[in-house]
Amino acid sequence: MLPSWLCLAALLPLLLPPPTPAGPPLCPPPCPCPTSRSLLCREPGTVSSLGGVLPGGGASRLLAEIIIEKQPLLTALTRADTRMLRDLRKLTITGSGLQHISDDAFQDTPRLSHVNLSFNALRSLSWKPFQHLPLQELILVGNPLSCSCGVRWLQLWQDGSRAELGNQSLGCWAGGVLVPLGSQPLSGCEPPTVRIEHPDVALRQGDSVNLTCHIAGEPPATGDWLVPDVGSEPPGVTKVSEGELVLEITNVSSSLNHKELTCRAENVAGPAEDSVMLNVTFPPVILLLQEAIPQHFWCIPFSVDGNPAPSIRWLFNGTALAEGPYIHTRIMEYEHNTTVLHGCLQLNRPTHVNNGNYTLLVRNPLGAAARSVWGRFMDNPFSFSPEEPIPVSLSPLGTRNSSLEGPVETMDEHTFGVSVAVALAVFACLFLSVMLLVLNKCGHRSKFGINRSAVLAQEDDLAMSLHFMNLGSSPVSSTESKLEGLKSNFIENPQYFCNACVHHVQRRDIVLKWELGEGAFGKVFLAECYNLLPEQEKMLVAVKALKEVTESARLDFQREAELLTVLQHEHIVKFYGVCTEGEPLIMVFEYMKHGDLNRFLRSHGPDAKILEQGQGQPRGQLTLSHMLQIATQIASGMVYLASLHFVHRDLATRNCLVGHELVVKIGDFGMSRDIYSTDYYRVGGRTMLPIRWMPPESILYRKFTTESDIWSFGVVLWEIFTYGKQPWYQLSNTEAIECITQGRELERPRTCPSEVYDIMQSCWQREPQQRQRIKDIHSRLQALVKSPPIYLDILG
Ligand SMILES: *[C@@H]1O[C@H](CO)[C@@H](O)[C@H](O)[C@H]1NC(C)=O
Ligand SMILES: *[C@@H]1O[C@H](CO)[C@@H](O)[C@H](O)[C@H]1NC(C)=O
Ligand SMILES: *[C@@H]1O[C@H](CO)[C@@H](O)[C@H](O)[C@H]1NC(C)=O
Ligand SMILES: *[C@@H]1O[C@H](CO)[C@@H](O)[C@H](O)[C@H]1NC(C)=O
Ligand SMILES: *[C@@H]1O[C@H](CO)[C@@H](O)[C@H](O)[C@H]1NC(C)=O
Ligand SMILES: *[C@@H]1O[C@H](CO)[C@@H](O)[C@H](O)[C@H]1NC(C)=O
Ligand SMILES: *[C@@H]1O[C@H](CO)[C@@H](O)[C@H](O)[C@H]1NC(C)=O
Ligand SMILES: *[C@@H]1O[C@H](CO)[C@@H](O)[C@H](O)[C@H]1NC(C)=O
Ligand SMILES: *[C@@H]1O[C@H](CO)[C@@H](O)[C@H](O)[C@H]1NC(C)=O
């Protein structure tokens, strides 16, 4: 009872015009309403028809129970009386004068389940008013039923224990004597029998067929065919004789499959029916084939029809698609009353190599059909194709054979003027590097008088730089040095760690979609995460999965998660939590769809071909204003880290990520050392140092401080304004170390206004204390964003 009540409560606003004060006052005088859902007529002799005592204004529709007692004037019940009682479940009319109930009396009360008609004046009662009701109880005791064929159905219901009739000691009057109903033989009174003669021929769509229904009954029965509406021309029914009805269907439609064709007959003793289903064969048709939609798995949805059920095959770019665990056809649902099959070509983590032309082929013995759809799953998320090596040659001059310019500028299809400019630049760089080589690399004498071998010797045991977001899983450092790195940063700041606040995500809530990249620590995936934020059922996230799970790796993982939980800022990549159920251990991060900033800069340089990106993305080349926005956002994140006395140690554009609408955040997945290995200088076999981003004191004395991060920020600015070139790209690592330690500065980039170059230079002060504070740098950048300097390219 309770659930239906709850349902009703939910339906109330729908059933009622909102402010209906349905309640006791509305019920007319003889019949009060104890509740808004029941009506009680107990005052004797006051009711002559049920319809006359119902409350108005829609309140009747709410009534679930009606009790009427001792109303001799109430003699008939018709459809007009019950028309408004759509929700009626219990009806009691007892001790009254009820003699007649019309066949359609309960047509509008489809939920009526309990009917108590005890002690009325019913002499006969047809089965018809009750046949469609979900009757659980029909109480008829105390009625002067006469023993006629009209009550035969009550005997049958009693025998079948339907509607609690079996328990009631009902009697009927035969020749002035009351006899028990159950023992009263009623001869020549049975419900009819119905039999459909089934045509034993295979039917094809468009054929004609005659179905004959044989009806026998005593007393005589009437019958009819009930045919579902299937759209085509209506079948004809011919009455051949009293007991034979022929249904003639011309042009049989395939939509008749799985549908019942029913022949129904009835007489006073009851109804009967028989049904057949036709098997109409037809060649397959493709009803629907749509572009792939991203679900848990990607799905190319299709609907096909055909009888016999067609085979389903696929072509990809014109050749047969081999199905396997990652790509396979899945039939999602059968509709029980049609032959239509709905399904998906399901693709588990498709990548850009799955982009192409998908052709659906369906075939059965009667024919075949084909249709194609274009599948587009992703643009390469890192824009580097995984089959090829990274198409960026960052090898410094040491290898001698790489281009002097970054890759962005190698393919020059621009105007003559630009070519000249580039040629000039190339020449200038060549000249510069030759000069550098000639003039003892940097053209300066070392201010510190340190020779190269001394510098390098000291580096061998430089502490591993703390890789932001990658504390626990760096490929290059031993566990000891990792923990050392942690300690050096946080030993005085235990508040960075918060064991209890790490959010745990359930494994079943993470659905991996495809791989974003791989590092020595493991892999990074794009995934869908369910139930992460209250306002979104599911969302895209980046998931970092740890390859090996040793005890110490687990410990590092835990510490890293605790730290990341604490670091929350709008320009720090958001960390959502961990999943430690089973393996691999997983960290869940915000997904930044444009990948790392270095790649983004390179692909938006002057010669990068215009990338097709989503709306709201800057297309083609970045403008000065874009660059200032990027720089300001990174500065904002660095202000935050500095306020926590957190030293990043590896700030570089490769370790920032770009999201929607040019949002830039500090953070990475620890893949830089694998992807951007040329940005690091390998010392002592294991340690990799980003020397090109490091200030002299970090290179020389392993000092990493907030001030050394500021130096790196200056280099990041330089990267931004060169569209992601490698600092000192023209020098080998050892040459770069020498230049940096001897005090040379990176050149002003071609597109860089002097206001911005001033900021860079204020980051590159030799004395850490003289470097401008990151807070002030942030303010200066903010001011520049508001009123960008007008800049004329000196070479253009
Ligand atoms: C039917 O109504 C009679 C008379 O009011 C009552 O005695 C009897 O209990 C009712 N039966 C049921 C099942 O409600
Ligand atoms: C009908 O009989 C069954 C058992 O035969 C019993 O459980 C049930 O309560 C009876 N119902 C009434 C209304 O007497
Ligand atoms: C169906 O019956 C009609 C006449 O009743 C007849 O003309 C027709 O040929 C029959 N069709 C088939 C398929 O037997
Ligand atoms: C048969 O029905 C189909 C539609 O179900 C219709 O397109 C076709 O023209 C019909 N054929 C004839 C011969 O009536
Ligand atoms: C329908 O008929 C075809 C051809 O005779 C047969 O292959 C198929 O199994 C039948 N389908 C059903 C549901 O009986
Ligand atoms: C897809 O492939 C099918 C079959 O190979 C071909 O008929 C169709 O033209 C192709 N469609 C596109 C858009 O290439
Ligand atoms: C098929 O069955 C569903 C559910 O029983 C029903 O809603 C739908 O109307 C039926 N379709 C046809 C064409 O009979
Ligand atoms: C499929 O065809 C499309 C368009 O011709 C092409 O871009 C794609 O690389 C092809 N895929 C494969 C795997 O051949
Ligand atoms: C560049 O170096 C690679 C190997 O490092 C070599 O195969 C290639 O021939 C060189 N190219 C030139 C132009 O020297």
mmCIF file of N, CA and C in Angstrom, residues 254-352:
data_model
loop_
_atom_site.group_PDB
_atom_site.id
_atom_site.type_symbol
_atom_site.label_atom_id
_atom_site.label_comp_id
_atom_site.label_asym_id
_atom_site.label_seq_id
_atom_site.Cartn_x
_atom_site.Cartn_y
_atom_site.Cartn_z
ATOM 1 N N SER A 254 5.733 -5.974 -42.546
ATOM 2 C CA SER A 254 6.739 -6.552 -41.650
ATOM 3 C C SER A 254 6.512 -6.108 -40.210
ATOM 4 N N SER A 255 5.828 -5.010 -40.041
ATOM 5 C CA SER A 255 5.615 -4.552 -38.666
ATOM 6 C C SER A 255 4.591 -5.408 -37.929
ATOM 7 N N LEU A 256 3.994 -6.374 -38.630
ATOM 8 C CA LEU A 256 3.087 -7.292 -37.911
ATOM 9 C C LEU A 256 3.854 -8.335 -37.119
ATOM 10 N N ASN A 257 5.135 -8.454 -37.373
ATOM 11 C CA ASN A 257 5.935 -9.423 -36.625
ATOM 12 C C ASN A 257 5.870 -9.137 -35.130
ATOM 13 N N HIS A 258 5.889 -10.195 -34.371
ATOM 14 C CA HIS A 258 5.911 -10.081 -32.915
ATOM 15 C C HIS A 258 4.670 -9.385 -32.362
ATOM 16 N N LYS A 259 3.628 -9.254 -33.147
ATOM 17 C CA LYS A 259 2.404 -8.634 -32.636
ATOM 18 C C LYS A 259 1.302 -9.681 -32.648
ATOM 19 N N GLU A 260 0.481 -9.596 -31.654
ATOM 20 C CA GLU A 260 -0.574 -10.589 -31.557
ATOM 21 C C GLU A 260 -1.784 -10.173 -32.365
ATOM 22 N N LEU A 261 -2.287 -11.141 -33.117
ATOM 23 C CA LEU A 261 -3.567 -10.952 -33.789
ATOM 24 C C LEU A 261 -4.555 -11.796 -32.988
ATOM 25 N N THR A 262 -5.556 -11.151 -32.465
ATOM 26 C CA THR A 262 -6.409 -11.820 -31.493
ATOM 27 C C THR A 262 -7.834 -11.945 -32.019
ATOM 28 N N CYS A 263 -8.361 -13.126 -31.842
ATOM 29 C CA CYS A 263 -9.784 -13.324 -32.118
ATOM 30 C C CYS A 263 -10.475 -13.491 -30.772
ATOM 31 N N ARG A 264 -11.477 -12.685 -30.561
ATOM 32 C CA ARG A 264 -12.088 -12.617 -29.236
ATOM 33 C C ARG A 264 -13.576 -12.917 -29.385
ATOM 34 N N ALA A 265 -14.111 -13.691 -28.450
ATOM 35 C CA ALA A 265 -15.550 -13.996 -28.496
ATOM 36 C C ALA A 265 -16.091 -13.953 -27.082
ATOM 37 N N GLU A 266 -17.402 -13.746 -26.979
ATOM 38 C CA GLU A 266 -17.982 -13.728 -25.643
ATOM 39 C C GLU A 266 -19.453 -14.102 -25.716
ATOM 40 N N ASN A 267 -19.924 -14.660 -24.615
ATOM 41 C CA ASN A 267 -21.370 -14.827 -24.427
ATOM 42 C C ASN A 267 -21.666 -14.500 -22.976
ATOM 43 N N VAL A 268 -22.863 -14.773 -22.567
ATOM 44 C CA VAL A 268 -23.259 -14.348 -21.233
ATOM 45 C C VAL A 268 -22.456 -15.050 -20.138
ATOM 46 N N ALA A 269 -21.908 -16.216 -20.465
ATOM 47 C CA ALA A 269 -21.150 -16.948 -19.445
ATOM 48 C C ALA A 269 -19.701 -16.488 -19.343
ATOM 49 N N GLY A 270 -19.267 -15.733 -20.312
ATOM 50 C CA GLY A 270 -17.888 -15.276 -20.182
ATOM 51 C C GLY A 270 -17.231 -15.036 -21.530
ATOM 52 N N PRO A 271 -16.005 -14.548 -21.507
ATOM 53 C CA PRO A 271 -15.266 -14.272 -22.742
ATOM 54 C C PRO A 271 -14.257 -15.387 -23.033
ATOM 55 N N ALA A 272 -13.721 -15.339 -24.271
ATOM 56 C CA ALA A 272 -12.639 -16.261 -24.629
ATOM 57 C C ALA A 272 -11.884 -15.636 -25.791
ATOM 58 N N GLU A 273 -10.639 -16.032 -25.944
ATOM 59 C CA GLU A 273 -9.879 -15.490 -27.070
ATOM 60 C C GLU A 273 -8.741 -16.407 -27.444
ATOM 61 N N ASP A 274 -8.257 -16.200 -28.656
ATOM 62 C CA ASP A 274 -7.088 -16.928 -29.136
ATOM 63 C C ASP A 274 -6.253 -15.935 -29.946
ATOM 64 N N SER A 275 -4.964 -16.161 -29.965
ATOM 65 C CA SER A 275 -4.094 -15.216 -30.673
ATOM 66 C C SER A 275 -3.077 -15.958 -31.519
ATOM 67 N N VAL A 276 -2.646 -15.315 -32.577
ATOM 68 C CA VAL A 276 -1.510 -15.837 -33.342
ATOM 69 C C VAL A 276 -0.538 -14.694 -33.587
ATOM 70 N N MET A 277 0.698 -15.098 -33.819
ATOM 71 C CA MET A 277 1.681 -14.133 -34.296
ATOM 72 C C MET A 277 2.114 -14.601 -35.672
ATOM 73 N N LEU A 278 2.263 -13.660 -36.550
ATOM 74 C CA LEU A 278 2.719 -13.997 -37.887
ATOM 75 C C LEU A 278 4.241 -13.923 -37.937
ATOM 76 N N ASN A 279 4.784 -14.690 -38.844
ATOM 77 C CA ASN A 279 6.224 -14.634 -39.067
ATOM 78 C C ASN A 279 6.424 -14.110 -40.487
ATOM 79 N N VAL A 280 6.546 -12.833 -40.605
ATOM 80 C CA VAL A 280 6.677 -12.193 -41.914
ATOM 81 C C VAL A 280 8.152 -11.949 -42.193
ATOM 82 N N THR A 281 8.673 -12.621 -43.199
ATOM 83 C CA THR A 281 10.097 -12.439 -43.481
ATOM 84 C C THR A 281 10.284 -11.274 -44.442
ATOM 85 N N PHE A 282 11.416 -10.605 -44.287
ATOM 86 C CA PHE A 282 11.711 -9.470 -45.163
ATOM 87 C C PHE A 282 13.209 -9.175 -45.141
ATOM 88 N N PRO A 283 13.686 -8.588 -46.203
ATOM 89 C CA PRO A 283 15.127 -8.290 -46.256
ATOM 90 C C PRO A 283 15.494 -7.218 -45.246
ATOM 91 N N PRO A 284 16.751 -7.200 -44.816
ATOM 92 C CA PRO A 284 17.146 -6.256 -43.760
ATOM 93 C C PRO A 284 17.116 -4.803 -44.233
ATOM 94 N N VAL A 285 16.840 -3.937 -43.308
ATOM 95 C CA VAL A 285 16.920 -2.503 -43.561
ATOM 96 C C VAL A 285 17.675 -1.859 -42.400
ATOM 97 N N ILE A 286 18.404 -0.814 -42.717
ATOM 98 C CA ILE A 286 19.088 -0.045 -41.672
ATOM 99 C C ILE A 286 18.213 1.159 -41.360
ATOM 100 N N LEU A 287 17.674 1.182 -40.173
ATOM 101 C CA LEU A 287 16.767 2.271 -39.806
ATOM 102 C C LEU A 287 17.537 3.486 -39.302
ATOM 103 N N LEU A 288 18.670 3.230 -38.727
ATOM 104 C CA LEU A 288 19.408 4.343 -38.125
ATOM 105 C C LEU A 288 20.885 3.988 -38.050
ATOM 106 N N LEU A 289 21.720 4.949 -38.368
ATOM 107 C CA LEU A 289 23.160 4.803 -38.141
ATOM 108 C C LEU A 289 23.663 6.205 -37.867
ATOM 109 N N GLN A 290 24.171 6.397 -36.662
ATOM 110 C CA GLN A 290 24.511 7.765 -36.274
ATOM 111 C C GLN A 290 25.979 7.911 -35.945
ATOM 112 N N GLU A 291 26.392 9.136 -35.859
ATOM 113 C CA GLU A 291 27.769 9.406 -35.484
ATOM 114 C C GLU A 291 28.034 8.949 -34.064
ATOM 115 N N ALA A 292 29.255 8.623 -33.824
ATOM 116 C CA ALA A 292 29.636 8.055 -32.536
ATOM 117 C C ALA A 292 29.301 9.005 -31.398
ATOM 118 N N ILE A 293 28.790 8.409 -30.321
ATOM 119 C CA ILE A 293 28.535 9.211 -29.133
ATOM 120 C C ILE A 293 29.385 8.670 -27.996
ATOM 121 N N PRO A 294 29.939 9.569 -27.203
ATOM 122 C CA PRO A 294 30.767 9.104 -26.101
ATOM 123 C C PRO A 294 29.917 8.659 -24.928
ATOM 124 N N GLN A 295 29.862 7.366 -24.703
ATOM 125 C CA GLN A 295 29.210 6.855 -23.502
ATOM 126 C C GLN A 295 30.330 6.297 -22.628
ATOM 127 N N HIS A 296 30.038 5.339 -21.784
ATOM 128 C CA HIS A 296 31.110 4.666 -21.035
ATOM 129 C C HIS A 296 32.179 4.251 -22.011
ATOM 130 N N PHE A 297 31.714 3.579 -23.049
ATOM 131 C CA PHE A 297 32.539 3.317 -24.202
ATOM 132 C C PHE A 297 31.960 4.187 -25.298
ATOM 133 N N TRP A 298 32.757 4.395 -26.329
ATOM 134 C CA TRP A 298 32.184 5.107 -27.440
ATOM 135 C C TRP A 298 31.241 4.161 -28.164
ATOM 136 N N CYS A 299 30.194 4.736 -28.715
ATOM 137 C CA CYS A 299 29.171 3.909 -29.335
ATOM 138 C C CYS A 299 28.780 4.538 -30.654
ATOM 139 N N ILE A 300 28.840 3.721 -31.720
ATOM 140 C CA ILE A 300 28.233 4.150 -32.977
ATOM 141 C C ILE A 300 26.871 3.487 -33.011
ATOM 142 N N PRO A 301 25.813 4.224 -32.745
ATOM 143 C CA PRO A 301 24.509 3.599 -32.583
ATOM 144 C C PRO A 301 23.872 3.246 -33.923
ATOM 145 N N PHE A 302 23.186 2.118 -33.908
ATOM 146 C CA PHE A 302 22.475 1.736 -35.120
ATOM 147 C C PHE A 302 21.184 1.029 -34.746
ATOM 148 N N SER A 303 20.231 1.028 -35.658
ATOM 149 C CA SER A 303 19.025 0.213 -35.532
ATOM 150 C C SER A 303 18.817 -0.471 -36.861
ATOM 151 N N VAL A 304 18.652 -1.784 -36.815
ATOM 152 C CA VAL A 304 18.405 -2.512 -38.050
ATOM 153 C C VAL A 304 17.175 -3.391 -37.856
ATOM 154 N N ASP A 305 16.543 -3.703 -38.956
ATOM 155 C CA ASP A 305 15.371 -4.561 -38.910
ATOM 156 C C ASP A 305 15.542 -5.608 -39.992
ATOM 157 N N GLY A 306 14.934 -6.752 -39.777
ATOM 158 C CA GLY A 306 15.027 -7.812 -40.771
ATOM 159 C C GLY A 306 14.537 -9.106 -40.173
ATOM 160 N N ASN A 307 13.950 -9.963 -40.995
ATOM 161 C CA ASN A 307 13.474 -11.263 -40.516
ATOM 162 C C ASN A 307 13.741 -12.267 -41.615
ATOM 163 N N PRO A 308 14.509 -13.271 -41.361
ATOM 164 C CA PRO A 308 15.239 -13.618 -40.140
ATOM 165 C C PRO A 308 16.235 -12.513 -39.752
ATOM 166 N N ALA A 309 16.594 -12.530 -38.461
ATOM 167 C CA ALA A 309 17.486 -11.498 -37.945
ATOM 168 C C ALA A 309 18.760 -11.441 -38.778
ATOM 169 N N PRO A 310 19.127 -10.276 -39.259
ATOM 170 C CA PRO A 310 20.285 -10.182 -40.150
ATOM 171 C C PRO A 310 21.612 -10.320 -39.408
ATOM 172 N N SER A 311 22.598 -10.737 -40.152
ATOM 173 C CA SER A 311 23.962 -10.705 -39.610
ATOM 174 C C SER A 311 24.467 -9.272 -39.723
ATOM 175 N N ILE A 312 25.369 -8.910 -38.827
ATOM 176 C CA ILE A 312 25.860 -7.530 -38.792
ATOM 177 C C ILE A 312 27.376 -7.556 -38.918
ATOM 178 N N ARG A 313 27.871 -6.848 -39.905
ATOM 179 C CA ARG A 313 29.317 -6.746 -40.071
ATOM 180 C C ARG A 313 29.677 -5.291 -40.325
ATOM 181 N N TRP A 314 30.955 -4.984 -40.169
ATOM 182 C CA TRP A 314 31.391 -3.598 -40.362
ATOM 183 C C TRP A 314 32.594 -3.542 -41.286
ATOM 184 N N LEU A 315 32.656 -2.461 -42.021
ATOM 185 C CA LEU A 315 33.868 -2.133 -42.764
ATOM 186 C C LEU A 315 34.440 -0.857 -42.166
ATOM 187 N N PHE A 316 35.751 -0.827 -42.094
ATOM 188 C CA PHE A 316 36.404 0.419 -41.680
ATOM 189 C C PHE A 316 37.284 0.869 -42.838
ATOM 190 N N ASN A 317 37.054 2.065 -43.311
ATOM 191 C CA ASN A 317 37.757 2.605 -44.486
ATOM 192 C C ASN A 317 37.711 1.600 -45.636
ATOM 193 N N GLY A 318 36.562 0.878 -45.764
ATOM 194 C CA GLY A 318 36.399 0.010 -46.922
ATOM 195 C C GLY A 318 36.885 -1.408 -46.756
ATOM 196 N N THR A 319 37.587 -1.720 -45.670
ATOM 197 C CA THR A 319 38.002 -3.108 -45.480
ATOM 198 C C THR A 319 37.355 -3.651 -44.208
ATOM 199 N N ALA A 320 37.234 -4.987 -44.169
ATOM 200 C CA ALA A 320 36.498 -5.608 -43.073
ATOM 201 C C ALA A 320 37.110 -5.221 -41.730
ATOM 202 N N LEU A 321 36.250 -4.887 -40.795
ATOM 203 C CA LEU A 321 36.703 -4.515 -39.460
ATOM 204 C C LEU A 321 36.732 -5.776 -38.601
ATOM 205 N N ALA A 322 37.901 -6.105 -38.110
ATOM 206 C CA ALA A 322 38.017 -7.283 -37.248
ATOM 207 C C ALA A 322 37.561 -6.890 -35.851
ATOM 208 N N GLU A 323 36.548 -7.589 -35.362
ATOM 209 C CA GLU A 323 36.069 -7.242 -34.026
ATOM 210 C C GLU A 323 36.888 -7.976 -32.978
ATOM 211 N N GLY A 324 37.053 -7.337 -31.863
ATOM 212 C CA GLY A 324 37.842 -7.938 -30.790
ATOM 213 C C GLY A 324 37.407 -7.336 -29.481
ATOM 214 N N PRO A 325 38.211 -7.487 -28.454
ATOM 215 C CA PRO A 325 37.789 -6.971 -27.145
ATOM 216 C C PRO A 325 37.651 -5.449 -27.114
ATOM 217 N N TYR A 326 38.330 -4.749 -28.006
ATOM 218 C CA TYR A 326 38.268 -3.289 -27.940
ATOM 219 C C TYR A 326 37.202 -2.696 -28.834
ATOM 220 N N ILE A 327 36.909 -3.405 -29.922
ATOM 221 C CA ILE A 327 35.868 -2.925 -30.819
ATOM 222 C C ILE A 327 34.944 -4.099 -31.088
ATOM 223 N N HIS A 328 33.705 -3.976 -30.731
ATOM 224 C CA HIS A 328 32.784 -5.044 -31.070
ATOM 225 C C HIS A 328 31.346 -4.552 -31.136
ATOM 226 N N THR A 329 30.556 -5.322 -31.864
ATOM 227 C CA THR A 329 29.146 -4.996 -32.012
ATOM 228 C C THR A 329 28.400 -5.479 -30.784
ATOM 229 N N ARG A 330 27.533 -4.639 -30.298
ATOM 230 C CA ARG A 330 26.775 -5.037 -29.129
ATOM 231 C C ARG A 330 25.312 -4.706 -29.351
ATOM 232 N N ILE A 331 24.492 -5.721 -29.269
ATOM 233 C CA ILE A 331 23.059 -5.478 -29.393
ATOM 234 C C ILE A 331 22.561 -5.043 -28.027
ATOM 235 N N MET A 332 22.017 -3.854 -27.971
ATOM 236 C CA MET A 332 21.644 -3.288 -26.687
ATOM 237 C C MET A 332 20.278 -3.754 -26.224
ATOM 238 N N GLU A 333 19.329 -3.814 -27.137
ATOM 239 C CA GLU A 333 17.993 -4.183 -26.677
ATOM 240 C C GLU A 333 17.177 -4.812 -27.794
ATOM 241 N N TYR A 334 16.359 -5.738 -27.374
ATOM 242 C CA TYR A 334 15.339 -6.264 -28.254
ATOM 243 C C TYR A 334 14.049 -5.614 -27.828
ATOM 244 N N GLU A 335 13.308 -5.138 -28.784
ATOM 245 C CA GLU A 335 11.953 -4.736 -28.412
ATOM 246 C C GLU A 335 11.119 -5.993 -28.550
ATOM 247 N N HIS A 336 10.416 -6.346 -27.515
ATOM 248 C CA HIS A 336 9.746 -7.642 -27.557
ATOM 249 C C HIS A 336 8.670 -7.690 -28.627
ATOM 250 N N ASN A 337 8.107 -6.553 -29.023
ATOM 251 C CA ASN A 337 7.026 -6.625 -30.000
ATOM 252 C C ASN A 337 7.420 -6.201 -31.412
ATOM 253 N N THR A 338 8.719 -6.102 -31.680
ATOM 254 C CA THR A 338 9.141 -5.888 -33.063
ATOM 255 C C THR A 338 10.384 -6.726 -33.323
ATOM 256 N N THR A 339 10.804 -6.722 -34.574
ATOM 257 C CA THR A 339 12.035 -7.430 -34.912
ATOM 258 C C THR A 339 13.225 -6.482 -34.956
ATOM 259 N N VAL A 340 13.001 -5.230 -34.590
ATOM 260 C CA VAL A 340 14.074 -4.238 -34.688
ATOM 261 C C VAL A 340 15.171 -4.532 -33.666
ATOM 262 N N LEU A 341 16.400 -4.444 -34.117
ATOM 263 C CA LEU A 341 17.547 -4.597 -33.218
ATOM 264 C C LEU A 341 18.219 -3.246 -33.054
ATOM 265 N N HIS A 342 18.446 -2.867 -31.799
ATOM 266 C CA HIS A 342 19.183 -1.639 -31.532
ATOM 267 C C HIS A 342 20.533 -2.033 -30.966
ATOM 268 N N GLY A 343 21.540 -1.357 -31.399
ATOM 269 C CA GLY A 343 22.855 -1.732 -30.886
ATOM 270 C C GLY A 343 23.884 -0.653 -31.102
ATOM 271 N N CYS A 344 25.099 -1.035 -30.776
ATOM 272 C CA CYS A 344 26.218 -0.123 -30.863
ATOM 273 C C CYS A 344 27.380 -0.862 -31.480
ATOM 274 N N LEU A 345 28.155 -0.159 -32.261
ATOM 275 C CA LEU A 345 29.522 -0.624 -32.451
ATOM 276 C C LEU A 345 30.275 0.030 -31.310
ATOM 277 N N GLN A 346 30.719 -0.807 -30.394
ATOM 278 C CA GLN A 346 31.295 -0.268 -29.171
ATOM 279 C C GLN A 346 32.799 -0.184 -29.300
ATOM 280 N N LEU A 347 33.333 0.971 -28.999
ATOM 281 C CA LEU A 347 34.786 1.158 -29.104
ATOM 282 C C LEU A 347 35.334 1.547 -27.754
ATOM 283 N N ASN A 348 36.253 0.747 -27.311
ATOM 284 C CA ASN A 348 36.878 0.991 -26.027
ATOM 285 C C ASN A 348 38.096 1.874 -26.252
ATOM 286 N N ARG A 349 38.048 3.054 -25.728
ATOM 287 C CA ARG A 349 39.157 3.990 -25.833
ATOM 288 C C ARG A 349 39.655 4.185 -27.267
ATOM 289 N N PRO A 350 38.818 4.596 -28.164
ATOM 290 C CA PRO A 350 39.311 4.828 -29.527
ATOM 291 C C PRO A 350 40.209 6.051 -29.556
ATOM 292 N N THR A 351 41.112 6.070 -30.453
ATOM 293 C CA THR A 351 41.992 7.233 -30.600
ATOM 294 C C THR A 351 41.833 7.768 -32.014
ATOM 295 N N HIS A 352 42.683 8.676 -32.383
ATOM 296 C CA HIS A 352 42.591 9.237 -33.713
ATOM 297 C C HIS A 352 42.844 8.187 -34.782
#
